[in-house]
Coordinates of C-alpha atoms and ligand atoms in Angstrom, one line a residue:
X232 CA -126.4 152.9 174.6
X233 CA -127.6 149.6 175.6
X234 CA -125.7 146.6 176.9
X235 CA -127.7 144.5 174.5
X236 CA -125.4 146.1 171.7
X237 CA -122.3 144.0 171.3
X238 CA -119.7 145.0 169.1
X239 CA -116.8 143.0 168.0
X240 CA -113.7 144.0 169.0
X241 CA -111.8 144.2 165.9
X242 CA -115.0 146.7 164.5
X243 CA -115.1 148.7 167.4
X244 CA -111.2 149.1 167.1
X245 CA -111.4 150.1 163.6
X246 CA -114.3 152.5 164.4
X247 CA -112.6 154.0 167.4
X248 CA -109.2 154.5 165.5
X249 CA -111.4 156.1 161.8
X250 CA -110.1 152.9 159.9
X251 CA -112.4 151.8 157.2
X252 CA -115.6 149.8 158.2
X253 CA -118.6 148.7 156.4
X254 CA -121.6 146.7 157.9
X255 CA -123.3 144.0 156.0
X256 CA -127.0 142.7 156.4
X257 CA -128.1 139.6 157.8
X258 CA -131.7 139.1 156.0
X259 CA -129.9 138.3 152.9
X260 CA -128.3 135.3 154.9
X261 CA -131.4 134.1 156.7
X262 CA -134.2 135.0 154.3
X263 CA -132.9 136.1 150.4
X264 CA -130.6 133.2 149.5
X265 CA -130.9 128.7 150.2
X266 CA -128.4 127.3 152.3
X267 CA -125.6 127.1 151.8
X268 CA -124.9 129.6 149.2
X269 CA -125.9 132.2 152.0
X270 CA -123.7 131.2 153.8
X271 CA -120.6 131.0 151.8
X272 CA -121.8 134.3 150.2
X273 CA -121.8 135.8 153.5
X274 CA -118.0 134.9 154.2
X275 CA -117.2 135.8 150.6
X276 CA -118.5 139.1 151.0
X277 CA -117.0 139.7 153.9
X278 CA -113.5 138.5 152.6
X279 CA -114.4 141.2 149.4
X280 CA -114.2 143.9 152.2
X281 CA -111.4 143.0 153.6
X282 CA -109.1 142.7 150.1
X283 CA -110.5 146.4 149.3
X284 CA -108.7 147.4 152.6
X285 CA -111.9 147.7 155.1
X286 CA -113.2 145.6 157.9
X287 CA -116.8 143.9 157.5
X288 CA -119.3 144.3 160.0
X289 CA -122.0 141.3 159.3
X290 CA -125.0 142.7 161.7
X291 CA -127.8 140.4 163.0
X292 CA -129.7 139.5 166.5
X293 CA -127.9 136.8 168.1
X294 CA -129.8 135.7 171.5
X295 CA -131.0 138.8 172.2
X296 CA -127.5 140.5 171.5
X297 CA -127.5 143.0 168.9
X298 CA -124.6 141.8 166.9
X299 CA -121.9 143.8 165.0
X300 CA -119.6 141.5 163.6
X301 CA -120.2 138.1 163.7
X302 CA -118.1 135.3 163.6
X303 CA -117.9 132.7 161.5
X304 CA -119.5 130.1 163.3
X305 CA -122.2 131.9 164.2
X306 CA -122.8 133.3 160.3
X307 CA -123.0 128.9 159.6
X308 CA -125.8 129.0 162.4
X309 CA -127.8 132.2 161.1
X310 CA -127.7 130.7 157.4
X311 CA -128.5 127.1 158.2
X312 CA -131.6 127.5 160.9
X313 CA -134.6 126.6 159.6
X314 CA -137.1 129.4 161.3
X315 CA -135.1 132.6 162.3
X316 CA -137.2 135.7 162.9
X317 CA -136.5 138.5 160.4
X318 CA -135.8 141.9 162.1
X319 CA -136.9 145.8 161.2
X320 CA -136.9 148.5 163.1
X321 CA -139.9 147.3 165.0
X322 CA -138.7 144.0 166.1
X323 CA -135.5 145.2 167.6
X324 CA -136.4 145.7 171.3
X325 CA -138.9 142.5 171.5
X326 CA -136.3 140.2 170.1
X327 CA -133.9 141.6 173.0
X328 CA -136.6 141.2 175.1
X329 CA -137.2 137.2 174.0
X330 CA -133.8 136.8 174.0
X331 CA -134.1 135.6 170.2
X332 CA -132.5 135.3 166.8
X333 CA -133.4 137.1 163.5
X334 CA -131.5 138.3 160.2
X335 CA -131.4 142.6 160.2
X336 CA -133.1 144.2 157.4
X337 CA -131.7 147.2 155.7
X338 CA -133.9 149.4 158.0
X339 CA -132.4 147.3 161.6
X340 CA -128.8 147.1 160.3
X341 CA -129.2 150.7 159.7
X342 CA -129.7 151.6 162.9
X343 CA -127.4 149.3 163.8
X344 CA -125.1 150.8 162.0
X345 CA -125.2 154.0 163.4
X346 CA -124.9 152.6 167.3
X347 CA -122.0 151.1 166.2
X348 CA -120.7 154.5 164.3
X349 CA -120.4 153.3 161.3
X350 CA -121.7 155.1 158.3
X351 CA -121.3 152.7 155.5
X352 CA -123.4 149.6 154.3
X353 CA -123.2 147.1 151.6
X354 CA -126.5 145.2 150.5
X355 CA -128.1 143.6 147.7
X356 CA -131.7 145.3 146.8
X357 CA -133.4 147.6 149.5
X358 CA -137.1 146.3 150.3
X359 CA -139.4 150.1 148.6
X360 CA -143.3 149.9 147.8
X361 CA -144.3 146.9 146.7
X362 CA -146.7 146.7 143.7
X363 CA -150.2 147.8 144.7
X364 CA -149.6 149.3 147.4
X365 CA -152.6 151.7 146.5
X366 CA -154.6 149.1 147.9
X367 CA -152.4 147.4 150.3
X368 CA -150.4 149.9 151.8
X369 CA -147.2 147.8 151.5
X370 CA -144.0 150.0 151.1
X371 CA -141.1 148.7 153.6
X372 CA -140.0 150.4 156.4
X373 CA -136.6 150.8 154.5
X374 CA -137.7 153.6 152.8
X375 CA -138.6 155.3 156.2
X376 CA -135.3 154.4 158.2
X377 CA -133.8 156.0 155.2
X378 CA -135.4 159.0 156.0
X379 CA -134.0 159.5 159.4
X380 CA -130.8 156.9 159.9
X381 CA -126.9 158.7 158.5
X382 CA -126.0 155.6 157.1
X383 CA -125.2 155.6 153.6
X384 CA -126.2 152.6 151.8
X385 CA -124.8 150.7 148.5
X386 CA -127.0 148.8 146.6
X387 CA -128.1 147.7 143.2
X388 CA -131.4 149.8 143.3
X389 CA -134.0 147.3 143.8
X390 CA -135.9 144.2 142.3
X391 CA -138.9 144.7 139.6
X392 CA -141.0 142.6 142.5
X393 CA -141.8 146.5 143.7
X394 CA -142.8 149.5 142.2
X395 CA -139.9 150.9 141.0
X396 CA -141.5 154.7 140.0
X397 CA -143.1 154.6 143.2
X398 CA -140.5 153.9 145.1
X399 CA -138.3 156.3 143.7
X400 CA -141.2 158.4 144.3
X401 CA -141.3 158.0 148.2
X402 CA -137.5 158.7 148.6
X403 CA -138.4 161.7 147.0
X404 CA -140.9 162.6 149.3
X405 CA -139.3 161.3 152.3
X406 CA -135.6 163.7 151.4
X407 CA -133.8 160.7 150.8
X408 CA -130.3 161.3 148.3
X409 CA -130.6 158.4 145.5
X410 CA -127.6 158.9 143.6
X411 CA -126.5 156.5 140.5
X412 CA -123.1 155.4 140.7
X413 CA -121.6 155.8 136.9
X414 CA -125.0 156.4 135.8
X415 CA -127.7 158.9 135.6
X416 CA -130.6 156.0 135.7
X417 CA -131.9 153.5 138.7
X418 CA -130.5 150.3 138.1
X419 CA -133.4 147.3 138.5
X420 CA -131.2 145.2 140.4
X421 CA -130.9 142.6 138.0
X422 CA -130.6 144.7 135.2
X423 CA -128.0 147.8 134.6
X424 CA -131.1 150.3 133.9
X425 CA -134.7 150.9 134.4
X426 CA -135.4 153.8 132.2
X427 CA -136.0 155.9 135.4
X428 CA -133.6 158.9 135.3
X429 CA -132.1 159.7 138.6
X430 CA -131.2 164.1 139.6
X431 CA -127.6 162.7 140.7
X432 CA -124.8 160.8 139.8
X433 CA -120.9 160.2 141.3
X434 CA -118.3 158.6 139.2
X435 CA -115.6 157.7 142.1
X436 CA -115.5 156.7 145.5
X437 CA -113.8 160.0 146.6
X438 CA -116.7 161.6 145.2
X439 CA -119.4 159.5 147.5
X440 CA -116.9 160.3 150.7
X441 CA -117.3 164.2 150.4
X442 CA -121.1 163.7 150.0
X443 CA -121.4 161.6 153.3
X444 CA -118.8 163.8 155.1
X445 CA -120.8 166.8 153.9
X446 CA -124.4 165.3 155.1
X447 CA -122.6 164.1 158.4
X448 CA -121.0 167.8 158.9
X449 CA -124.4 169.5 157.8
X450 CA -126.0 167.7 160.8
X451 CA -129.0 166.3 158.1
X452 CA -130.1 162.7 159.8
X453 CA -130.7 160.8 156.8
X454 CA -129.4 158.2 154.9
X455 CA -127.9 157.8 151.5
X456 CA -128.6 155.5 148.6
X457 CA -126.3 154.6 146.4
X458 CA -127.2 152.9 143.5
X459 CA -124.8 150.7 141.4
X460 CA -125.7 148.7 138.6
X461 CA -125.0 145.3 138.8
X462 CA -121.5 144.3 136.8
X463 CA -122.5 144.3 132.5
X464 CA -121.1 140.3 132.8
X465 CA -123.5 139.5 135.5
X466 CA -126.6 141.3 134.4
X467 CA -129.7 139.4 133.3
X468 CA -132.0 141.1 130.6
X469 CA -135.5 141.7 132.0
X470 CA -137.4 139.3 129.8
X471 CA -135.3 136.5 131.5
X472 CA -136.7 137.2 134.9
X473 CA -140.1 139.1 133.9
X474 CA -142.0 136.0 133.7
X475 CA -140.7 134.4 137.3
X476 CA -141.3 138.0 138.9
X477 CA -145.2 137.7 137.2
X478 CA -145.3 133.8 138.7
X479 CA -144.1 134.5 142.2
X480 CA -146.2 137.7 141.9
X481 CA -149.4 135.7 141.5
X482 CA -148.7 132.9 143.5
X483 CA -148.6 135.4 146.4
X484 CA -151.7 137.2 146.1
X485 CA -153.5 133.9 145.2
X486 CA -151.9 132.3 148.8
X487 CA -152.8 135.7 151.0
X488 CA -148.9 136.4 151.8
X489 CA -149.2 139.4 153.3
X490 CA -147.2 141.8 155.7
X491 CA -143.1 140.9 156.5
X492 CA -143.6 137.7 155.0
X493 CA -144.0 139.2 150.9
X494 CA -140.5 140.1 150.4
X495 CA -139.2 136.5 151.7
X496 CA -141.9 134.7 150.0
X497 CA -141.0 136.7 146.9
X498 CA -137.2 136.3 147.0
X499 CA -137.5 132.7 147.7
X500 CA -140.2 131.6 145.3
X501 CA -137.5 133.6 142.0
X502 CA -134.5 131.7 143.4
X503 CA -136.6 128.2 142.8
X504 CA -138.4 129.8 139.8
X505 CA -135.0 131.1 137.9
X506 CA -132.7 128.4 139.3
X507 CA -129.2 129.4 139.1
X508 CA -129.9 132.7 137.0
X509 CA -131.2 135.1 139.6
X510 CA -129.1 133.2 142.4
X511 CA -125.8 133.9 140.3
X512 CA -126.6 137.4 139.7
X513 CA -127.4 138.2 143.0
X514 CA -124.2 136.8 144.4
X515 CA -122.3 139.0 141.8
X516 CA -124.1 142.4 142.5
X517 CA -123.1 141.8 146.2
X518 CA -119.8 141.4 145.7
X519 CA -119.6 144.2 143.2
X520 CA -121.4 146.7 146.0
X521 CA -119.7 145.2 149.3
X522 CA -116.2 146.3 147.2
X523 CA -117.2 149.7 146.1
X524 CA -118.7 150.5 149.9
X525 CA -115.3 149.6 151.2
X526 CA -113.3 152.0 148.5
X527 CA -115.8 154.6 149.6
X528 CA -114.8 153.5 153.4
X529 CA -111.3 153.7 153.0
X530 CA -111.9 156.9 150.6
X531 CA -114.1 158.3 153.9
X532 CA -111.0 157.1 156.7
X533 CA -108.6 159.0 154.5
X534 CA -110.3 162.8 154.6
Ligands
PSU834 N1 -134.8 142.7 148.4 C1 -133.8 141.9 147.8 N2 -133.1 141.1 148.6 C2 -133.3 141.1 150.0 C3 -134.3 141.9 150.6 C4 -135.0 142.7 149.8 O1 -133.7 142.0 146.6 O2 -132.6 140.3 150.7 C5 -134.4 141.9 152.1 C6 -133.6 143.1 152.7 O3 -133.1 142.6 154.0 C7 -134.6 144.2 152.9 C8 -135.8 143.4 153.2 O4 -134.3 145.1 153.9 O5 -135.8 142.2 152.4 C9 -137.1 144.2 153.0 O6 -138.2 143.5 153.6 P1 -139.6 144.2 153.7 O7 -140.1 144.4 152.2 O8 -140.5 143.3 154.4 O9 -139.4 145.5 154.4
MN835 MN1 -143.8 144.9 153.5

């Protein structure tokens, strides 16, 4: 593929042999959580894989190297530099190029992913259309790596910073499967429900594997998306966060954040604004879907 790819050896062993792998981003690490809660979230993560019976595959751009599986070291160096780049599809080959450093976005460690041969990935929230994007264009390129990357992807829908109709709305239209996990509504990320129904819903992982086997053997190149509400302890009632999401909201369109910066600018402005709250949710939504990405792994290894 490219000699820039470097995979580690005990994820390319477990990938060549059909054992159970799932990746995990790196823009969580370097631009969605403070230091060093990223960091130890990152190895926690990783260790939830594990105990649910699959390897973890943290991906990020190390050097120039297009990392799959990292160690830990070099998780400690992403999490605690102060200006790493922040990588979507776009990026890839220029970082490579520069021989630079940057946290993957769902969209990169997508297709990182799928060099790799690995179909399964574990986030937080995707990035979707951001509120007003009638006038400013701003939906992530997520939504249209989605659209044309087989990796299925488990996360806890997405934060109310977007538009959560509209991007619903531009899965649709792009062919992309949303499918609730034990529910039949988008969860809101922070929040269990949204009040936006959803046209599928799985109950097991077993369930999930047939649906990715069946995509893979149909030959369709998209993604999946896998929505699974954050665990009832953990969630946060929307009034809780409303008002921070409205702050950062404001503060953004009053200081002219535009483009890749938003989402980081958005993320980072509700951990200071909500204090432990969001911070403590977030790390317990990651865990839950880093766990149920590995049972579908394992359920995936076994057919
Ligand atoms: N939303 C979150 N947490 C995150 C992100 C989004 O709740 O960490 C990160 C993910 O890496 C996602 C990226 O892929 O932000 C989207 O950025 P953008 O909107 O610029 O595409
Ligand atoms: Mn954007």
């Amino acid at each position: 593929m490219t000699d820039r790819l470097v995979i580690k050896a005990e994820v390319a062993d477990a990938v060549a042999g059909h054992r159970p792998v799932v990746a995990l981003e790196s823009t969580i690490i370097t631009h969605g959580m403070p230091y060093p809660a990223n960091r130890d979230t990152a190895l926690a993560v990783e260790a939830t894989v594990r105990a649910a019976g699959a390897v973890p595959a943290t991906i990020a751009v190390v050097d120039g190297a297009l990392c799959v599986g990292l160690d830990a070291a070099t998780i400690d160096r992403l999490a605690s530099a102060k200006a790493v780049a922040k990588a979507s599809r776009r990026d890839l080959a220029l970082l490579v190029a520069a021989k630079t450093s940057a946290g993957t976005t769902v969209a990169a460690t997508m297709i990182l992913a799928a060099m790799a041969g690995i179909r399964l990935f574990a986030t937080g929230g995707i990035g979707g259309v951001h509120r007003g994007a009638e006038t400013t264009f701003d939906i992530s390129a997520d939504l249209a790596e989605f659209a044309r990357t087989p990796v299925a992807v488990v996360s806890a829908g997405a934060k109310s910073i977007l538009d959560l109709p509209k991007t619903l709305e531009v899965l649709e239209s792009l062919g992309v499967p949303v499918i609730g996990y034990g529910t039949a509504e988008f969860p809101a990320f922070f929040s269990r429900d949204s009040g936006l129904a959803l046209d599928w819903r799985l109950d097991t992982p077993g369930e999930v594997a047939r649906v990715i086997q069946t995509q893979h053997a149909l030959g369709l190149q998209q993604g999946l998306l896998l929505a699974n509400p954050i665990p009832a302890a953990a969630a946060v009632p929307h009034a809780t966060i409303a008002a921070a999401i409205e702050q950062a909201l404001a503060q953004a369109a009053a200081d002219g954040v535009h483009g890749k910066a938003v989402t980081p600018f958005l993320l980072q402005r509700l951990v200071e604004l909500t204090g432990g709250t969001s911070l403590t949710a977030n790390i317990a939504l990651i865990h839950a879907n880093a766990k149920l990405a590995a049972e579908i792994a394992v359920a995936l290894a076994a057919r």
